[in-house]
Coordinates of C-alpha atoms and ligand atoms in Angstrom, one line a residue:
M1 CA -33.1 -19.6 22.9
P2 CA -33.4 -16.3 21.0
R3 CA -33.1 -16.8 17.3
P4 CA -31.5 -14.3 14.9
K5 CA -34.0 -13.1 12.3
P6 CA -34.0 -15.1 9.0
G7 CA -30.9 -14.7 6.9
V8 CA -28.5 -13.6 9.6
M9 CA -26.9 -17.0 10.1
D10 CA -26.4 -17.2 6.3
I11 CA -24.0 -14.3 6.4
A12 CA -20.3 -15.1 6.3
A13 CA -18.6 -12.7 8.7
Y14 CA -16.0 -10.3 7.3
V15 CA -12.5 -11.5 7.8
P16 CA -10.0 -8.6 8.1
G17 CA -6.5 -8.7 6.7
R18 CA -4.1 -10.6 8.8
E19 CA -1.8 -8.4 11.0
S20 CA 0.8 -10.7 12.4
A21 CA 3.3 -13.3 11.3
P22 CA 3.9 -15.9 14.0
G23 CA 7.5 -16.2 15.1
V24 CA 8.7 -13.3 12.9
E25 CA 10.0 -10.2 14.7
K26 CA 9.7 -7.5 12.0
V27 CA 6.3 -7.6 10.4
Y28 CA 5.4 -5.5 7.3
K29 CA 1.6 -5.3 7.3
L30 CA 0.5 -4.8 3.7
S31 CA -2.9 -6.5 4.1
S32 CA -5.4 -3.7 4.7
N33 CA -4.4 -0.8 2.4
E34 CA -3.2 1.4 5.3
T35 CA -0.9 4.3 4.4
P36 CA 2.8 3.9 5.2
L37 CA 3.0 7.6 5.9
G38 CA 0.7 7.5 8.9
A39 CA -1.7 10.4 9.8
S40 CA -0.9 14.1 9.6
P41 CA 1.1 15.4 12.6
A42 CA -1.8 17.8 13.1
V43 CA -4.0 14.9 14.2
A44 CA -2.1 14.2 17.4
A45 CA -2.5 17.7 18.6
A46 CA -6.2 17.8 17.8
I47 CA -6.8 14.6 19.7
A48 CA -4.8 15.7 22.8
D49 CA -7.0 18.7 23.0
V50 CA -10.2 16.5 23.2
A51 CA -8.6 13.9 25.5
G52 CA -9.1 15.9 28.6
R53 CA -12.9 16.3 28.0
L54 CA -14.0 12.7 27.2
E55 CA -16.9 12.9 29.7
L56 CA -18.7 15.1 27.2
Y57 CA -20.8 13.7 24.4
P58 CA -19.6 14.6 20.9
D59 CA -21.5 16.9 18.6
G60 CA -24.1 14.6 17.2
A61 CA -24.1 16.5 13.9
A62 CA -20.3 16.5 13.7
H63 CA -20.4 20.1 12.4
K64 CA -16.7 20.7 12.7
L65 CA -15.8 17.7 10.6
R66 CA -18.6 18.3 8.0
D67 CA -17.5 21.9 7.6
A68 CA -13.8 20.8 7.1
I69 CA -14.9 18.2 4.5
A70 CA -17.1 20.8 2.8
R71 CA -14.3 23.3 2.7
A72 CA -11.8 20.8 1.3
H73 CA -14.1 19.6 -1.5
G74 CA -16.2 22.7 -2.2
L75 CA -19.4 21.1 -1.0
N76 CA -22.5 22.2 1.0
P77 CA -22.1 20.8 4.6
G78 CA -25.9 20.1 4.5
N79 CA -25.2 17.4 1.9
I80 CA -22.6 15.6 4.0
L81 CA -23.2 12.9 6.6
C82 CA -20.4 11.4 8.7
S83 CA -20.1 7.9 10.1
N84 CA -18.1 5.5 12.2
G85 CA -16.0 4.4 9.2
S86 CA -17.6 4.3 5.7
D87 CA -18.5 0.6 6.5
E88 CA -21.2 2.0 8.8
L89 CA -22.6 4.1 6.1
L90 CA -22.9 1.2 3.7
G91 CA -24.9 -0.6 6.4
L92 CA -27.1 2.5 7.1
L93 CA -27.9 2.9 3.4
C94 CA -29.0 -0.8 3.2
Q95 CA -31.1 -0.4 6.4
T96 CA -32.7 2.7 5.0
Y97 CA -33.5 1.5 1.4
L98 CA -33.8 -2.3 1.5
S99 CA -36.7 -4.4 2.7
P100 CA -36.9 -8.2 2.7
G101 CA -37.5 -9.4 -0.9
D102 CA -35.6 -6.4 -2.4
E103 CA -32.4 -6.9 -4.4
G104 CA -29.0 -5.2 -4.0
I105 CA -26.5 -5.4 -6.8
F106 CA -22.7 -5.5 -6.7
T107 CA -19.9 -7.0 -8.8
E108 CA -18.1 -10.3 -8.8
H109 CA -14.9 -9.1 -7.0
G110 CA -16.6 -6.2 -5.3
F111 CA -16.0 -5.2 -1.6
L112 CA -17.4 -7.9 0.7
V113 CA -19.1 -5.5 3.0
Y114 CA -21.8 -4.9 0.3
R115 CA -23.0 -8.5 0.5
I116 CA -23.0 -8.5 4.3
Q117 CA -25.0 -5.3 4.6
I118 CA -27.5 -6.3 1.9
M119 CA -28.2 -9.6 3.7
A120 CA -28.3 -7.9 7.1
A121 CA -31.1 -5.8 5.8
G122 CA -33.0 -9.0 4.9
A123 CA -32.6 -8.3 1.1
T124 CA -31.1 -10.5 -1.6
P125 CA -27.5 -10.0 -2.9
V126 CA -27.2 -10.1 -6.7
V127 CA -23.6 -10.6 -7.9
V128 CA -22.8 -9.4 -11.4
R129 CA -19.9 -10.8 -13.5
E130 CA -16.9 -8.5 -14.2
T131 CA -14.9 -8.1 -17.4
D132 CA -11.1 -8.2 -16.9
F133 CA -11.5 -7.7 -13.2
T134 CA -13.5 -4.5 -13.9
A135 CA -17.1 -3.6 -13.3
D136 CA -19.1 -4.1 -16.5
V137 CA -21.9 -1.5 -16.8
D138 CA -23.9 -3.5 -19.4
A139 CA -23.9 -6.6 -17.1
M140 CA -24.9 -4.5 -14.1
L141 CA -27.8 -2.9 -16.0
A142 CA -28.9 -6.3 -17.3
A143 CA -29.1 -7.5 -13.7
V144 CA -31.6 -4.8 -12.7
T145 CA -35.1 -6.2 -12.0
E146 CA -38.3 -4.6 -10.5
K147 CA -36.9 -5.7 -7.1
T148 CA -33.6 -3.8 -7.4
R149 CA -33.3 -1.0 -4.9
I150 CA -29.6 -0.4 -4.5
V151 CA -26.5 -0.7 -6.7
F152 CA -23.0 -0.6 -5.2
L153 CA -20.0 0.4 -7.3
A154 CA -16.6 0.6 -5.7
N155 CA -14.6 3.0 -7.9
P156 CA -11.8 2.2 -7.9
N157 CA -12.6 -1.3 -6.7
N158 CA -10.9 -3.1 -3.9
P159 CA -9.3 -5.7 -4.2
T160 CA -8.8 -5.5 -8.0
G161 CA -7.6 -1.8 -8.2
T162 CA -9.5 -1.3 -11.5
Y163 CA -11.8 1.7 -12.1
L164 CA -14.5 2.9 -14.4
P165 CA -14.1 6.2 -16.2
V166 CA -16.7 8.8 -15.4
S167 CA -18.4 8.3 -18.8
E168 CA -19.2 4.7 -17.8
V169 CA -20.4 5.7 -14.3
R170 CA -22.7 8.2 -16.0
R171 CA -24.0 5.5 -18.3
L172 CA -24.7 3.3 -15.4
Q173 CA -26.6 6.0 -13.6
A174 CA -28.5 6.9 -16.7
G175 CA -29.6 3.3 -17.2
L176 CA -31.0 2.8 -13.7
P177 CA -34.6 3.5 -12.7
R178 CA -34.9 6.7 -10.7
H179 CA -36.0 4.8 -7.6
V180 CA -32.8 2.7 -7.5
L181 CA -30.0 4.2 -5.3
L182 CA -26.5 4.1 -6.9
V183 CA -23.8 4.1 -4.2
I184 CA -20.4 5.1 -5.5
D185 CA -17.8 3.9 -2.9
A186 CA -14.8 6.1 -3.6
A187 CA -12.6 5.0 -0.7
Y188 CA -9.4 5.3 -2.9
A189 CA -10.4 8.4 -5.0
E190 CA -7.5 10.5 -3.8
Y191 CA -5.0 8.0 -5.2
V192 CA -6.4 8.0 -8.7
R193 CA -4.3 9.8 -11.3
R194 CA -6.4 9.5 -14.5
N195 CA -8.0 12.3 -16.5
D196 CA -11.1 10.3 -17.2
Y197 CA -11.8 9.5 -13.5
E198 CA -14.1 11.4 -11.2
A199 CA -15.0 10.4 -7.6
G200 CA -18.7 11.1 -8.1
I201 CA -19.3 14.6 -6.8
E202 CA -20.9 15.8 -10.1
L203 CA -23.0 12.7 -10.3
V204 CA -24.4 13.3 -6.8
S205 CA -25.0 17.0 -7.5
G206 CA -26.9 16.3 -10.6
N207 CA -29.1 13.4 -9.6
S208 CA -31.5 12.5 -6.8
N209 CA -30.5 8.8 -6.7
V210 CA -26.7 8.9 -6.4
V211 CA -24.5 9.0 -3.2
M212 CA -20.7 9.0 -2.9
T213 CA -19.1 7.4 0.2
R214 CA -15.5 8.3 1.3
T215 CA -13.2 7.3 4.1
F216 CA -10.5 8.7 6.3
S217 CA -9.1 5.2 6.7
K218 CA -6.9 5.1 3.6
I219 CA -5.0 8.2 2.4
H220 CA -5.6 10.1 5.7
G221 CA -4.2 7.3 7.8
L222 CA -7.0 7.2 10.3
A223 CA -8.3 3.7 10.0
G224 CA -8.0 3.2 13.7
L225 CA -10.3 6.1 14.5
R226 CA -13.1 5.0 12.1
I227 CA -14.3 8.0 10.1
G228 CA -16.3 7.9 6.9
W229 CA -18.7 10.3 5.2
M230 CA -21.0 10.5 2.3
Y231 CA -22.0 13.3 -0.1
A232 CA -25.7 12.8 -0.9
P233 CA -28.9 14.5 -1.9
E234 CA -30.7 16.1 1.0
A235 CA -33.5 13.5 1.0
V236 CA -31.0 10.7 1.5
I237 CA -29.2 12.6 4.2
D238 CA -32.6 13.2 6.0
A239 CA -33.6 9.6 5.8
V240 CA -30.3 8.2 7.0
N241 CA -30.1 10.8 9.8
R242 CA -33.3 9.3 11.2
I243 CA -31.8 5.8 11.8
R244 CA -28.1 6.4 12.5
G245 CA -26.8 6.4 16.1
P246 CA -27.2 9.9 17.5
F247 CA -23.4 10.1 18.3
N248 CA -22.0 7.7 15.7
V249 CA -18.9 9.8 15.2
N250 CA -16.8 10.1 18.4
A251 CA -15.2 13.2 19.7
M252 CA -11.7 12.3 18.7
A253 CA -12.7 11.3 15.2
I254 CA -14.4 14.7 14.7
V255 CA -11.3 16.8 15.5
A256 CA -8.9 14.3 13.9
G257 CA -10.7 14.1 10.6
A258 CA -11.0 17.9 10.5
A259 CA -7.2 18.3 11.1
A260 CA -6.3 15.6 8.6
I261 CA -8.3 16.9 5.7
G262 CA -6.9 20.4 6.3
D263 CA -3.4 19.1 5.8
R264 CA -3.2 19.1 2.1
A265 CA 0.6 18.8 2.1
H266 CA 0.4 15.5 3.9
V267 CA -2.2 14.2 1.4
D268 CA 0.0 15.3 -1.5
A269 CA 3.0 13.5 0.0
A270 CA 1.0 10.3 0.2
I271 CA -0.1 10.7 -3.4
D272 CA 3.5 11.2 -4.5
H273 CA 4.7 8.2 -2.6
N274 CA 2.0 6.0 -4.0
D275 CA 2.5 7.2 -7.6
K276 CA 6.2 6.3 -7.4
W277 CA 5.8 3.0 -5.7
L278 CA 2.7 1.7 -7.4
A279 CA 4.6 1.9 -10.7
R280 CA 7.8 0.3 -9.3
V281 CA 6.0 -2.5 -7.5
S282 CA 3.8 -3.3 -10.5
E283 CA 6.8 -3.4 -12.8
G284 CA 8.8 -5.4 -10.3
L285 CA 6.1 -8.0 -9.9
T286 CA 5.6 -8.2 -13.7
A287 CA 9.4 -8.7 -14.1
L288 CA 9.1 -11.7 -11.7
G289 CA 6.7 -13.3 -14.1
L290 CA 3.6 -12.6 -12.2
E291 CA 0.4 -11.4 -13.8
V292 CA -0.5 -8.0 -12.4
T293 CA -3.9 -6.3 -12.8
P294 CA -3.2 -2.6 -13.5
S295 CA -4.2 -0.6 -10.4
V296 CA -5.1 3.0 -9.8
G297 CA -5.3 2.5 -6.0
N298 CA -2.7 2.1 -3.2
F299 CA -2.6 -1.6 -3.7
V300 CA -2.0 -4.1 -6.4
L301 CA -3.5 -7.5 -7.3
M302 CA -1.1 -10.2 -8.4
H303 CA -2.0 -13.5 -9.9
F304 CA 0.0 -16.7 -9.3
P305 CA 0.6 -19.6 -11.6
D306 CA -1.7 -22.6 -11.0
A307 CA 1.4 -24.8 -10.5
P308 CA 2.3 -27.0 -7.5
G309 CA 4.4 -25.0 -5.1
K310 CA 3.7 -21.7 -6.9
T311 CA 0.1 -20.9 -5.9
A312 CA -1.0 -17.8 -4.0
A313 CA -1.4 -20.0 -0.9
D314 CA 2.3 -21.1 -1.2
A315 CA 3.4 -17.5 -1.8
D316 CA 1.5 -16.3 1.2
A317 CA 3.1 -18.9 3.5
Y318 CA 6.5 -18.1 2.1
L319 CA 6.0 -14.3 2.5
V320 CA 4.5 -14.5 6.0
A321 CA 7.4 -16.6 7.2
R322 CA 9.6 -13.6 6.2
G323 CA 7.4 -11.0 7.8
F324 CA 5.6 -9.8 4.7
V325 CA 1.8 -10.0 5.3
L326 CA -0.3 -9.6 2.2
R327 CA -4.0 -10.2 1.7
R328 CA -5.4 -13.6 0.6
L329 CA -8.5 -13.2 -1.5
T330 CA -10.3 -16.5 -1.4
G331 CA -13.5 -14.8 0.0
Y332 CA -13.4 -12.5 -3.1
G333 CA -13.4 -15.3 -5.6
L334 CA -9.7 -14.8 -6.2
P335 CA -8.2 -17.9 -4.6
N336 CA -5.0 -17.7 -6.7
A337 CA -4.2 -14.0 -6.2
L338 CA -2.8 -11.9 -3.5
R339 CA -3.3 -8.2 -2.8
M340 CA -0.4 -6.1 -1.7
T341 CA -0.7 -2.7 -0.2
I342 CA 1.8 -0.1 -1.4
G343 CA 3.9 0.3 1.8
S344 CA 7.2 2.0 2.8
E345 CA 10.2 1.7 0.5
E346 CA 11.6 -0.9 2.8
A347 CA 8.4 -3.0 2.8
N348 CA 8.0 -2.7 -1.0
L349 CA 11.6 -3.7 -1.8
G350 CA 11.5 -6.4 0.8
T351 CA 8.4 -7.9 -0.6
L352 CA 9.7 -7.9 -4.1
E353 CA 13.0 -9.5 -3.0
A354 CA 11.1 -12.2 -1.0
L355 CA 8.9 -12.9 -4.0
R356 CA 12.0 -13.2 -6.2
G357 CA 13.2 -15.9 -3.8
F358 CA 9.8 -17.6 -3.9
M359 CA 9.6 -17.7 -7.7
A360 CA 13.2 -19.0 -7.9
V361 CA 12.5 -21.9 -5.6
T362 CA 12.3 -25.2 -7.6
S363 CA 9.9 -27.6 -6.0
Ligands
PLP401 C1 -11.2 0.4 3.0 C2 -12.5 0.5 2.2 C3 -13.5 1.2 2.7 C4 -13.3 2.0 4.0 O1 -13.9 1.4 5.1 P1 -13.9 2.2 6.5 O2 -15.0 1.6 7.2 O3 -14.1 3.7 6.2 O4 -12.6 2.0 7.1 C5 -14.7 1.3 2.0 N1 -14.8 0.7 0.8 C6 -13.8 0.0 0.3 C7 -14.0 -0.6 -1.1 C8 -12.6 -0.1 1.0 O5 -11.6 -0.8 0.4

């Protein structure tokens, strides 16, 4: 029978966040960092317009979407490449820059897609320890060898919610050999409210070995349509354009993304909602006696006591039975933690109330 190429069967497939709670009528899905505000109302109208013309191929260069992104961020559309979710982009970058024997670096609790895509390209994943659940630039630089070709940094990181200030990202870039590609995955950039944070635009503009990836899945509420993009030097865009699917971004995604990024008021509303509830949820969890890793994203990492009946697995079972679906993180090396997406007021308060009940249970 046909045999997958070496390494493929060593890959552990990505397990998405759970979406249902068996036997529970009302489910609050807080497992995949989706926005409780949904997409901009402008999206539905844009999609309806395209829905009557689905026999036509989409614009393979996604001009309309790239122009809208360029306008929103003040970029040159020629330095933007769009994709079927930013996950696709992470894979395309690995396929473009990694050969068997090469090494790709990411951090201890980094996004699992990096490992999968490095291995899919036949290269070797190199995992670097973190400090306080945060990427450690010195440790990352120490892991660079003559085989290193790509370094992934999620900033802020999922599932920890921690971030590196721009000075640290600059130090990482400055310490890398020029032939090593630094991929800054800024999926949650819009949520970050810190003066020392930058998504990565300046770093890309000033260097030939840095790219920044972004997504419409989180703050824009379009996870179901699959839209990602990267801002990158022309040479990187040119290389990736040669291997991507010619119509990798579908017709609905092109118009929906353009409509969503044009609705600044909707984005601002999502930021305000998150600011308010990220603080309240973090304080609420801390008040319950849980250890909370300070987050700048739209989710929060909570750590459970290592006591019988009080572990993350116990909490997860307790919450799911009440319709609150959070994210277990065993695959991320965090077996005794859960990640909670900041949801609606009802979802947030309900989860805190349920966790209060869980912590009060004497076993
Ligand atoms: C959610 C997320 C993405 C976005 O993935 P899409 O394929 O665009 O939906 C990328 N990176 C990280 C770290 C994420 O958490």
